[in-house]
Short mmCIF file of C-alpha atoms in Angstrom, two decimals:
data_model
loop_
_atom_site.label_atom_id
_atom_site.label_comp_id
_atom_site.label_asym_id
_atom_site.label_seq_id
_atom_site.Cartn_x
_atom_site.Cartn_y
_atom_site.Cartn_z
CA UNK A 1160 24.62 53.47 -39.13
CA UNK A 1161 24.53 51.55 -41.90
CA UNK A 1162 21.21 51.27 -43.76
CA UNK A 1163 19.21 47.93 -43.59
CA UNK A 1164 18.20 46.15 -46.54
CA UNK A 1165 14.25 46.10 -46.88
CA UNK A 1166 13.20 42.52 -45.87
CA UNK A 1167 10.94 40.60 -48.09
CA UNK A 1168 9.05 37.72 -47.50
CA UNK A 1169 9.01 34.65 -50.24
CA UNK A 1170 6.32 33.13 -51.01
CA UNK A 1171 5.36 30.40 -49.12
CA UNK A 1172 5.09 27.21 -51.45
CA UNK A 1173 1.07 26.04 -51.75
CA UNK A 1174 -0.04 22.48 -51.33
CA UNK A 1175 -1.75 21.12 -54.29
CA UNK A 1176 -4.56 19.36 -52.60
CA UNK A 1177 -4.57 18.79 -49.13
CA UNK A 1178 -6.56 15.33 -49.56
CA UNK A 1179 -2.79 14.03 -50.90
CA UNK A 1180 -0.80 15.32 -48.14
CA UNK A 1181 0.52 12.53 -45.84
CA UNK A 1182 0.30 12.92 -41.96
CA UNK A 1183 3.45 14.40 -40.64
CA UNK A 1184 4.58 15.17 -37.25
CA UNK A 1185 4.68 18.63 -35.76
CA UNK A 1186 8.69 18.39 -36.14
CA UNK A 1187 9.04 16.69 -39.89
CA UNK A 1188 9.47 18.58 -43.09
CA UNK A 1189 6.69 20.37 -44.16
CA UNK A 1190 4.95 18.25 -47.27
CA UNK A 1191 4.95 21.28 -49.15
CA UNK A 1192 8.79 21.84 -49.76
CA UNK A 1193 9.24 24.61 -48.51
CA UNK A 1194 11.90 23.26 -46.27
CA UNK A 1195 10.70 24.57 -43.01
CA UNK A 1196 8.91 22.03 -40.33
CA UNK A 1197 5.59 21.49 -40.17
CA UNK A 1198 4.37 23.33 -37.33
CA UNK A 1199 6.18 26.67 -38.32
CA UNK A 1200 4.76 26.38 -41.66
CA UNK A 1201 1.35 24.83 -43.28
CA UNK A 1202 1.10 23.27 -39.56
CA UNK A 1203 0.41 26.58 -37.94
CA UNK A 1204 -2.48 27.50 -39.67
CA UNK A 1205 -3.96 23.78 -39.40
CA UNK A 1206 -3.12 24.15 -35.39
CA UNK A 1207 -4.68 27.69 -35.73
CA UNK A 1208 -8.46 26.08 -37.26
CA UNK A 1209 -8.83 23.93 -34.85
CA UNK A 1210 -8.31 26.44 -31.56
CA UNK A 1211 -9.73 29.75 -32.59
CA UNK A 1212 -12.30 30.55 -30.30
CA UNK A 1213 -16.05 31.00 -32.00
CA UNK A 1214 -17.32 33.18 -29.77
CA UNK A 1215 -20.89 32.34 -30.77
CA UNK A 1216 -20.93 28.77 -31.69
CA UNK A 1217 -25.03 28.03 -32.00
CA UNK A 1218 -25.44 31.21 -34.13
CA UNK A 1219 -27.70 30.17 -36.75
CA UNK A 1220 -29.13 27.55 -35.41
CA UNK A 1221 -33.01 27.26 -34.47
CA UNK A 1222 -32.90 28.38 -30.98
CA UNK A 1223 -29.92 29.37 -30.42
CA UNK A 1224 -30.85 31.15 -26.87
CA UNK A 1225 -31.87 27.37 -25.64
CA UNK A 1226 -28.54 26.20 -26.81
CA UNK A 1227 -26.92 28.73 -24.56
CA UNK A 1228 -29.58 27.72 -21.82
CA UNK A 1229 -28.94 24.14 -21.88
CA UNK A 1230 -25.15 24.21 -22.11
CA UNK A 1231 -24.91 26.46 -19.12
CA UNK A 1232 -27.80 26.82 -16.90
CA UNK A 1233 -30.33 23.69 -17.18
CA UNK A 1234 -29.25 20.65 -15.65
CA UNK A 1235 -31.65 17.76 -16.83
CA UNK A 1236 -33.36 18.53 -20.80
CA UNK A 1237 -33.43 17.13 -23.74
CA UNK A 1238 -34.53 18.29 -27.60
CA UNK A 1239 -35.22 15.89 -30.35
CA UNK A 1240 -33.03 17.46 -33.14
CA UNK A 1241 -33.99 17.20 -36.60
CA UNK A 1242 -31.03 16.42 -39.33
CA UNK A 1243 -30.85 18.07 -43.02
CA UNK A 1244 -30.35 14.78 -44.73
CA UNK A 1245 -33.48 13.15 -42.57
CA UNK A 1246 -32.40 10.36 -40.27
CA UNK A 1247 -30.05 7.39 -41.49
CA UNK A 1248 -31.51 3.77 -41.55
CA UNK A 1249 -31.96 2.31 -38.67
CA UNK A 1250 -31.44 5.43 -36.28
CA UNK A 1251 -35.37 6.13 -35.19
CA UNK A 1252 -34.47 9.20 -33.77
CA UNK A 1253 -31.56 11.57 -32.72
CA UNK A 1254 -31.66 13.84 -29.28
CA UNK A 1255 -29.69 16.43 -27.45
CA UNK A 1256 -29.26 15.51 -23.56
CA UNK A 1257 -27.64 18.16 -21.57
CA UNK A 1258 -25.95 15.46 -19.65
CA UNK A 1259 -25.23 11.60 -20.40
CA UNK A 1260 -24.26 8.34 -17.77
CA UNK A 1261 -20.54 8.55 -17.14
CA UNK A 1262 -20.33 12.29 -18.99
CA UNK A 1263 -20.27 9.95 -22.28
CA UNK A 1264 -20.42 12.59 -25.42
CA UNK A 1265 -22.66 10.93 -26.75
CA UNK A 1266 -24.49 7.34 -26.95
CA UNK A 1267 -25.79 5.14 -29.57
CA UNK A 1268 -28.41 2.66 -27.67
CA UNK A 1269 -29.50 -0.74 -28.36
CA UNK A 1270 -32.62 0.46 -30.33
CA UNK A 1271 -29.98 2.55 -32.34
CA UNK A 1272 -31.46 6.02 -31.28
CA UNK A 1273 -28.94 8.25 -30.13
CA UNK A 1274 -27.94 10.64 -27.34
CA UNK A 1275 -25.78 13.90 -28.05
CA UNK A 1276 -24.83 15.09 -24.86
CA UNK A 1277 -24.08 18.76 -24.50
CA UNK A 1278 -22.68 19.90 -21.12
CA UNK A 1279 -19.17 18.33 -22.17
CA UNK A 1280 -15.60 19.37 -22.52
CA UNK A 1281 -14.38 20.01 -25.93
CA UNK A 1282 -11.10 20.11 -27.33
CA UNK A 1283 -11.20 22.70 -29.55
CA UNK A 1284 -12.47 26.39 -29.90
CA UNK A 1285 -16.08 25.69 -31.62
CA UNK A 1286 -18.06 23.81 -29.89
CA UNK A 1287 -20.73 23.75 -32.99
CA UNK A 1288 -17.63 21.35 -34.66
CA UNK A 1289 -17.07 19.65 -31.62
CA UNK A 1290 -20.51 18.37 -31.63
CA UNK A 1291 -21.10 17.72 -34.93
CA UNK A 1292 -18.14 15.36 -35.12
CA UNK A 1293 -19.29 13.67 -32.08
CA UNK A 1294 -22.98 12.96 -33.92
CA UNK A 1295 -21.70 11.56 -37.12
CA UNK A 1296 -19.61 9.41 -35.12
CA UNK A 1297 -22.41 8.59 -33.22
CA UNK A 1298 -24.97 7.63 -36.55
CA UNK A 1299 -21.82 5.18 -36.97
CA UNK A 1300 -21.65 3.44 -34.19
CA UNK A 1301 -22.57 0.12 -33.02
CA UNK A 1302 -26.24 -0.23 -31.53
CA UNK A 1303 -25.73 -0.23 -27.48
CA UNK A 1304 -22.09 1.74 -27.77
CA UNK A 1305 -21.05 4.93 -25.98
CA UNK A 1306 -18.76 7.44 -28.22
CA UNK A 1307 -15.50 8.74 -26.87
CA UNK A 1308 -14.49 12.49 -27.39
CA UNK A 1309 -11.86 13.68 -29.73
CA UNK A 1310 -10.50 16.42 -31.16
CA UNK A 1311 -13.06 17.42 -34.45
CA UNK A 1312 -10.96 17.60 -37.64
CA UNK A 1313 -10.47 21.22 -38.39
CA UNK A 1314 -12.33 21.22 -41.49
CA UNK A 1315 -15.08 19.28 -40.47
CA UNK A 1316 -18.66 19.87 -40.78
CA UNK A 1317 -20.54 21.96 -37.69
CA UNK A 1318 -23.87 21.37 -36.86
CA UNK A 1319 -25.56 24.20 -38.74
CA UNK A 1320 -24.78 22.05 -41.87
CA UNK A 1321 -25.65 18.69 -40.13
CA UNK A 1322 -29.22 20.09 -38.66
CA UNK A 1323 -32.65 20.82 -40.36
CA UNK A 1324 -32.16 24.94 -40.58
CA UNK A 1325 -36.22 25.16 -40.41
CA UNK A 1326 -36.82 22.17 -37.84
CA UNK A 1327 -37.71 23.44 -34.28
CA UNK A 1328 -35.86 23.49 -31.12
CA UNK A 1329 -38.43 22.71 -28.25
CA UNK A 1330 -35.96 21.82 -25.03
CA UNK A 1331 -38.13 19.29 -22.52
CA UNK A 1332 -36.88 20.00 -19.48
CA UNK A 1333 -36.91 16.78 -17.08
CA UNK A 1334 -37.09 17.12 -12.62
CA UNK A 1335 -34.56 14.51 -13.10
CA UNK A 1336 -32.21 12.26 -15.14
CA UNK A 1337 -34.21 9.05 -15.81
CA UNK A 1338 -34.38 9.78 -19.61
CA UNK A 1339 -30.92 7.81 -19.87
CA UNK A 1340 -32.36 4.36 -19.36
CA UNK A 1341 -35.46 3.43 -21.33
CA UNK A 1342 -36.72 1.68 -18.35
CA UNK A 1343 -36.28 3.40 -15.08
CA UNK A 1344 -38.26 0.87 -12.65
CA UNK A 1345 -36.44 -2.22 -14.03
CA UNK A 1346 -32.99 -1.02 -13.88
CA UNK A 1347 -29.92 -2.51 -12.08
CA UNK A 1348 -29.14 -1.53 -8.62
CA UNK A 1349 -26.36 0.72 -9.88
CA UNK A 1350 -28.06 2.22 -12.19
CA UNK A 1351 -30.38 3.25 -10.00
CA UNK A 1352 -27.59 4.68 -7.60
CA UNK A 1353 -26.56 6.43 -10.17
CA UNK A 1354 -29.59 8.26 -10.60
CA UNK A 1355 -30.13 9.07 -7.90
CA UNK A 1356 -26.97 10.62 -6.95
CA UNK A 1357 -27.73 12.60 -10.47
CA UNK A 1358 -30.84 13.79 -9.20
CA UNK A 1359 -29.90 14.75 -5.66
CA UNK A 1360 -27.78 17.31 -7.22
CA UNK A 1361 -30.27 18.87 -10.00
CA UNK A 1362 -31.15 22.06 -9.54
CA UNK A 1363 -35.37 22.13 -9.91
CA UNK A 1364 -35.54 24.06 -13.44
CA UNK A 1365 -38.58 25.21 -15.44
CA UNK A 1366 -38.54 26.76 -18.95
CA UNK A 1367 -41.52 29.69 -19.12
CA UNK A 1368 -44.31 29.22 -21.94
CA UNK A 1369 -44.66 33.02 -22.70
CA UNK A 1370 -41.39 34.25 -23.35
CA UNK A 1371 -38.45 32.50 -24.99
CA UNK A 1372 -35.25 30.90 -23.27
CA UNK A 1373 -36.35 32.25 -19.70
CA UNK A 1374 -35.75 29.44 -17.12
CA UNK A 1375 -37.07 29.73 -13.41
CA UNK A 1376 -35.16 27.64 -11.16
CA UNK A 1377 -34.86 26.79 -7.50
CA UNK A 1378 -32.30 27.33 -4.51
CA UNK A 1379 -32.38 26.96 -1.00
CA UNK A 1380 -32.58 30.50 -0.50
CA UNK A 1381 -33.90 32.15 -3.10
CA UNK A 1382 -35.58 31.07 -6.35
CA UNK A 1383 -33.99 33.04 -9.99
CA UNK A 1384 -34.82 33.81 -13.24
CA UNK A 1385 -32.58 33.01 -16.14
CA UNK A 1386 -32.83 34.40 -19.14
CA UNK A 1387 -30.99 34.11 -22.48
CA UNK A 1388 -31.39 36.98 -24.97
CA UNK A 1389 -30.38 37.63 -28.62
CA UNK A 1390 -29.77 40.92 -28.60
CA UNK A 1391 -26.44 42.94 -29.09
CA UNK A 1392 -24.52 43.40 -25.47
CA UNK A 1393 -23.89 46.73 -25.57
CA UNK A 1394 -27.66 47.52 -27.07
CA UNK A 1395 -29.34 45.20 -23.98
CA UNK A 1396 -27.27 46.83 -21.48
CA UNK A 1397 -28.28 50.43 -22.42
CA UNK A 1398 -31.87 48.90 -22.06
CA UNK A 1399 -31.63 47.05 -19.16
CA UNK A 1400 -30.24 50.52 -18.00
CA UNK A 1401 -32.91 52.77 -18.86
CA UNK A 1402 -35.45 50.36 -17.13
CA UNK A 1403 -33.31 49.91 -13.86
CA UNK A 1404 -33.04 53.57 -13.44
CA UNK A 1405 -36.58 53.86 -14.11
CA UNK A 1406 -37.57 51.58 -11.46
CA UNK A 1407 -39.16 49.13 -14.01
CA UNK A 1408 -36.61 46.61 -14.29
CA UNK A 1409 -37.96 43.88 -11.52
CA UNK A 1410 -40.56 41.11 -12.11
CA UNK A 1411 -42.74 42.01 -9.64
CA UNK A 1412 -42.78 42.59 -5.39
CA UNK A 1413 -39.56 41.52 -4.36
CA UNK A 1414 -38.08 40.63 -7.20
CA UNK A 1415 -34.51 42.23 -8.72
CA UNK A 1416 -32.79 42.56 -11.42
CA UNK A 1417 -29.17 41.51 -10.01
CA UNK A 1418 -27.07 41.07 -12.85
CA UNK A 1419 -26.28 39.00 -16.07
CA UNK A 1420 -24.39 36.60 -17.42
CA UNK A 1421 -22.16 35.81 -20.60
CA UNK A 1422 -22.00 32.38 -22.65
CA UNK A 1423 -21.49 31.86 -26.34
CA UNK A 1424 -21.34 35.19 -27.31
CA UNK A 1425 -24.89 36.08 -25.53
CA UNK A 1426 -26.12 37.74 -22.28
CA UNK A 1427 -28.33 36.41 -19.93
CA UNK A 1428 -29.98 38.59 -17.31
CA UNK A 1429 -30.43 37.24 -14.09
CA UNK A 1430 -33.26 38.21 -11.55
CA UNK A 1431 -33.49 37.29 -7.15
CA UNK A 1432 -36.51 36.07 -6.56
CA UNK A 1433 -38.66 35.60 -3.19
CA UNK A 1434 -38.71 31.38 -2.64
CA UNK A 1435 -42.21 31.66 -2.12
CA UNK A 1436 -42.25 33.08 -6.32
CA UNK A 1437 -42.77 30.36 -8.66
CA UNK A 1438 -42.47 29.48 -12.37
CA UNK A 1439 -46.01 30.35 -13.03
CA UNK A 1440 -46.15 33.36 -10.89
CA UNK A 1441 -43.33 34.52 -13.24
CA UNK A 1442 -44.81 34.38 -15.96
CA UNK A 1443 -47.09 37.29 -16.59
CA UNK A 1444 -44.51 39.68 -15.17
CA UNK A 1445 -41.94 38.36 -17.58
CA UNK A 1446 -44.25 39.08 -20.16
CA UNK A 1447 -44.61 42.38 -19.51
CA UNK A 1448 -41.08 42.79 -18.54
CA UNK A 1449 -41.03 42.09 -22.66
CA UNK A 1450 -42.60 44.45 -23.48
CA UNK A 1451 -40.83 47.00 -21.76
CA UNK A 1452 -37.40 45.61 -23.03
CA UNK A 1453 -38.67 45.71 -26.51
CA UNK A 1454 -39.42 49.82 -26.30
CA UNK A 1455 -36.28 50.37 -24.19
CA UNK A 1456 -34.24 48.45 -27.22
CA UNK A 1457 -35.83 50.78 -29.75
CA UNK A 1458 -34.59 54.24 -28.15
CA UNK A 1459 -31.56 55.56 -29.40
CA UNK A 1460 -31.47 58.72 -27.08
CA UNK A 1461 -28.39 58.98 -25.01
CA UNK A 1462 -27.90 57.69 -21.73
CA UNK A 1463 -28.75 60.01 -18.81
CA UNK A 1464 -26.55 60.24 -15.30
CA UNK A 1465 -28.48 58.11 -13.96
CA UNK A 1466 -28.47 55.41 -16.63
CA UNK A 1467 -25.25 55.26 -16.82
CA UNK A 1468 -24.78 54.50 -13.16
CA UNK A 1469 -27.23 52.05 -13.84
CA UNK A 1470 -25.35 50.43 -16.56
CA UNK A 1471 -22.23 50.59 -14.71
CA UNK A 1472 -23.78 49.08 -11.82
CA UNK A 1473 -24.82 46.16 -14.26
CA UNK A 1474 -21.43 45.92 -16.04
CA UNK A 1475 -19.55 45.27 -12.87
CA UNK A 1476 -22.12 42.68 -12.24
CA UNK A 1477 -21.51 40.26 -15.05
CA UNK A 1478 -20.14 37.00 -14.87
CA UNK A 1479 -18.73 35.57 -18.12
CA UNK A 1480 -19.52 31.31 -18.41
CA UNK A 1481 -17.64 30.58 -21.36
#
């Protein structure tokens, strides 16, 4: 056989500043001159910005367990967010809604405050882009106007640069949706519908004071606890582990550790709990329940038989969100 010629790739021509580059279709020449189209050449990396998943996409931000919480699990909150650059004339205020009238992403009312709505479909792979596009669009906008989605430019700014890095995240969390008019009792008859439709289907939710991003909700046949975590996967499941086979993974009588979740790059352990078990009754145990995380976290010994049927048990019990 004959003997093939080592292939080497030339050098792709570079673009000397993409602010001058005209707007091409996926099809036309590259701007560059390299001769190829778009898409196959500068146009695949552009494409490739704007989809790659970020796997954790409120990393960095204060709070970033309550991100995960209210994106996923909490049906009616809202957090007044604090910007870097303090907040533009005229705008009194900016706040994060889980969920805005008519799934709007985001709102700019009448008083020119605005809503940033969370629990919406984006169009690319970081979210963190997604909505940071949507809140500069919304400091924009015309008092009493509702933004439309979009696709973020790829090299946009995410919210870690647009927030306050030090200002806090305390998520309100609301039995129901009347935080999107200003005034409830004097709204039209279809607004009011609409609310109430909204708050037929809320889940009853309640963030716990002692421990952070735990949520306690309520279903018809059993009440859960929710609860977002920081830690490494891998580490919190050995944990979790060592405290199930130990018998000191539950929250009390009747409670159980069933499970977990994944969102945004973070687990959240779920527990069953009795309907008669409250939010406050909850709380104490969950404390505790801290406490014993904390020194499971800290042991590096290896698993025994039994915790690793445990973690096993809790691996094939995990339900990935996003």
């Amino acid at each position: 056989m004959a003997k093939k010629r080592p292939q080497t790739k030339a050098k792709r021509p570079q673009l000397s500043d993409a602010a001058e580059i005209p707007v091409v279709g996926a099809r036309e020449p590259c701007p560059c001159g390299s001769g190829r189209r778009y898409k196959a050449c500068h146009g695949r990396a552009a494409a490739h910005a704007v989809t790659e998943l970020v796997h954790r996409p409120f990393e960095g931000l204060p709070g970033e367990c309550d991100w995960v919480a209210l994106r996923e699990l909490v049906p009616a909150a809202t957090v007044e967010l604090p910007l870097t650059d303090g907040l533009p004339e005229g705008v009194p205020s900016v706040t994060l809604a889980t969920v805005l009238p008519m799934a709007w992403p985001a709102l700019r009312r009448d008083d020119g405050s605005v809503l940033l709505g969370l629990q919406n479909d984006t169009s690319s792979g970081d979210i963190s882009r997604d909505l940071a596009d949507t809140l500069q669009r919304a400091l924009a906008a015309e008092p009493g106007t509702p933004v439309q989605g979009r696709r973020a430019p790829a090299e946009g700014p995410r919210l870690q640069d647009l927030l306050d890095p030090e200002g806090a995240f305390a998520p309100v969390v609301h039995s129901g949706f009347e935080f999107w008019v200003p005034d409830p009792e004097n709204a039209t008859p279809d607004v009011t519908a609409s609310l109430e439709r909204a708050n037929a289907a809320a889940i009853p939710t309640v963030k716990l004071t002692g421990v952070d991003a735990a949520y306690w909700c309520e279903t018809p046949e059993k009440n859960h606890l929710r609860w977002v975590m920081p830690h490494p996967e891998e580490q919190l499941l050995d944990a979790l582990a060592r405290l199930h086979a130990a018998g000191s993974s539950s929250l009390g009588e009747g409670t159980r550790l069933v499970g977990s979740f994944r969102a945004h790059g973070l687990t959240v352990p779920v527990w069953d709990l009795p309907s008669g078990v409250g939010a406050d009754d909850v709380e104490k145990p969950a404390a505790e329940f801290a406490e014993r995380l904390a020194t499971a976290l800290a042991s590096d010994a290896p698993l025994t038989p039994e915790e690793r049927r445990a973690r096993g048990g809790l691996t094939n019990r995990q339900v990935t969100l996003s």
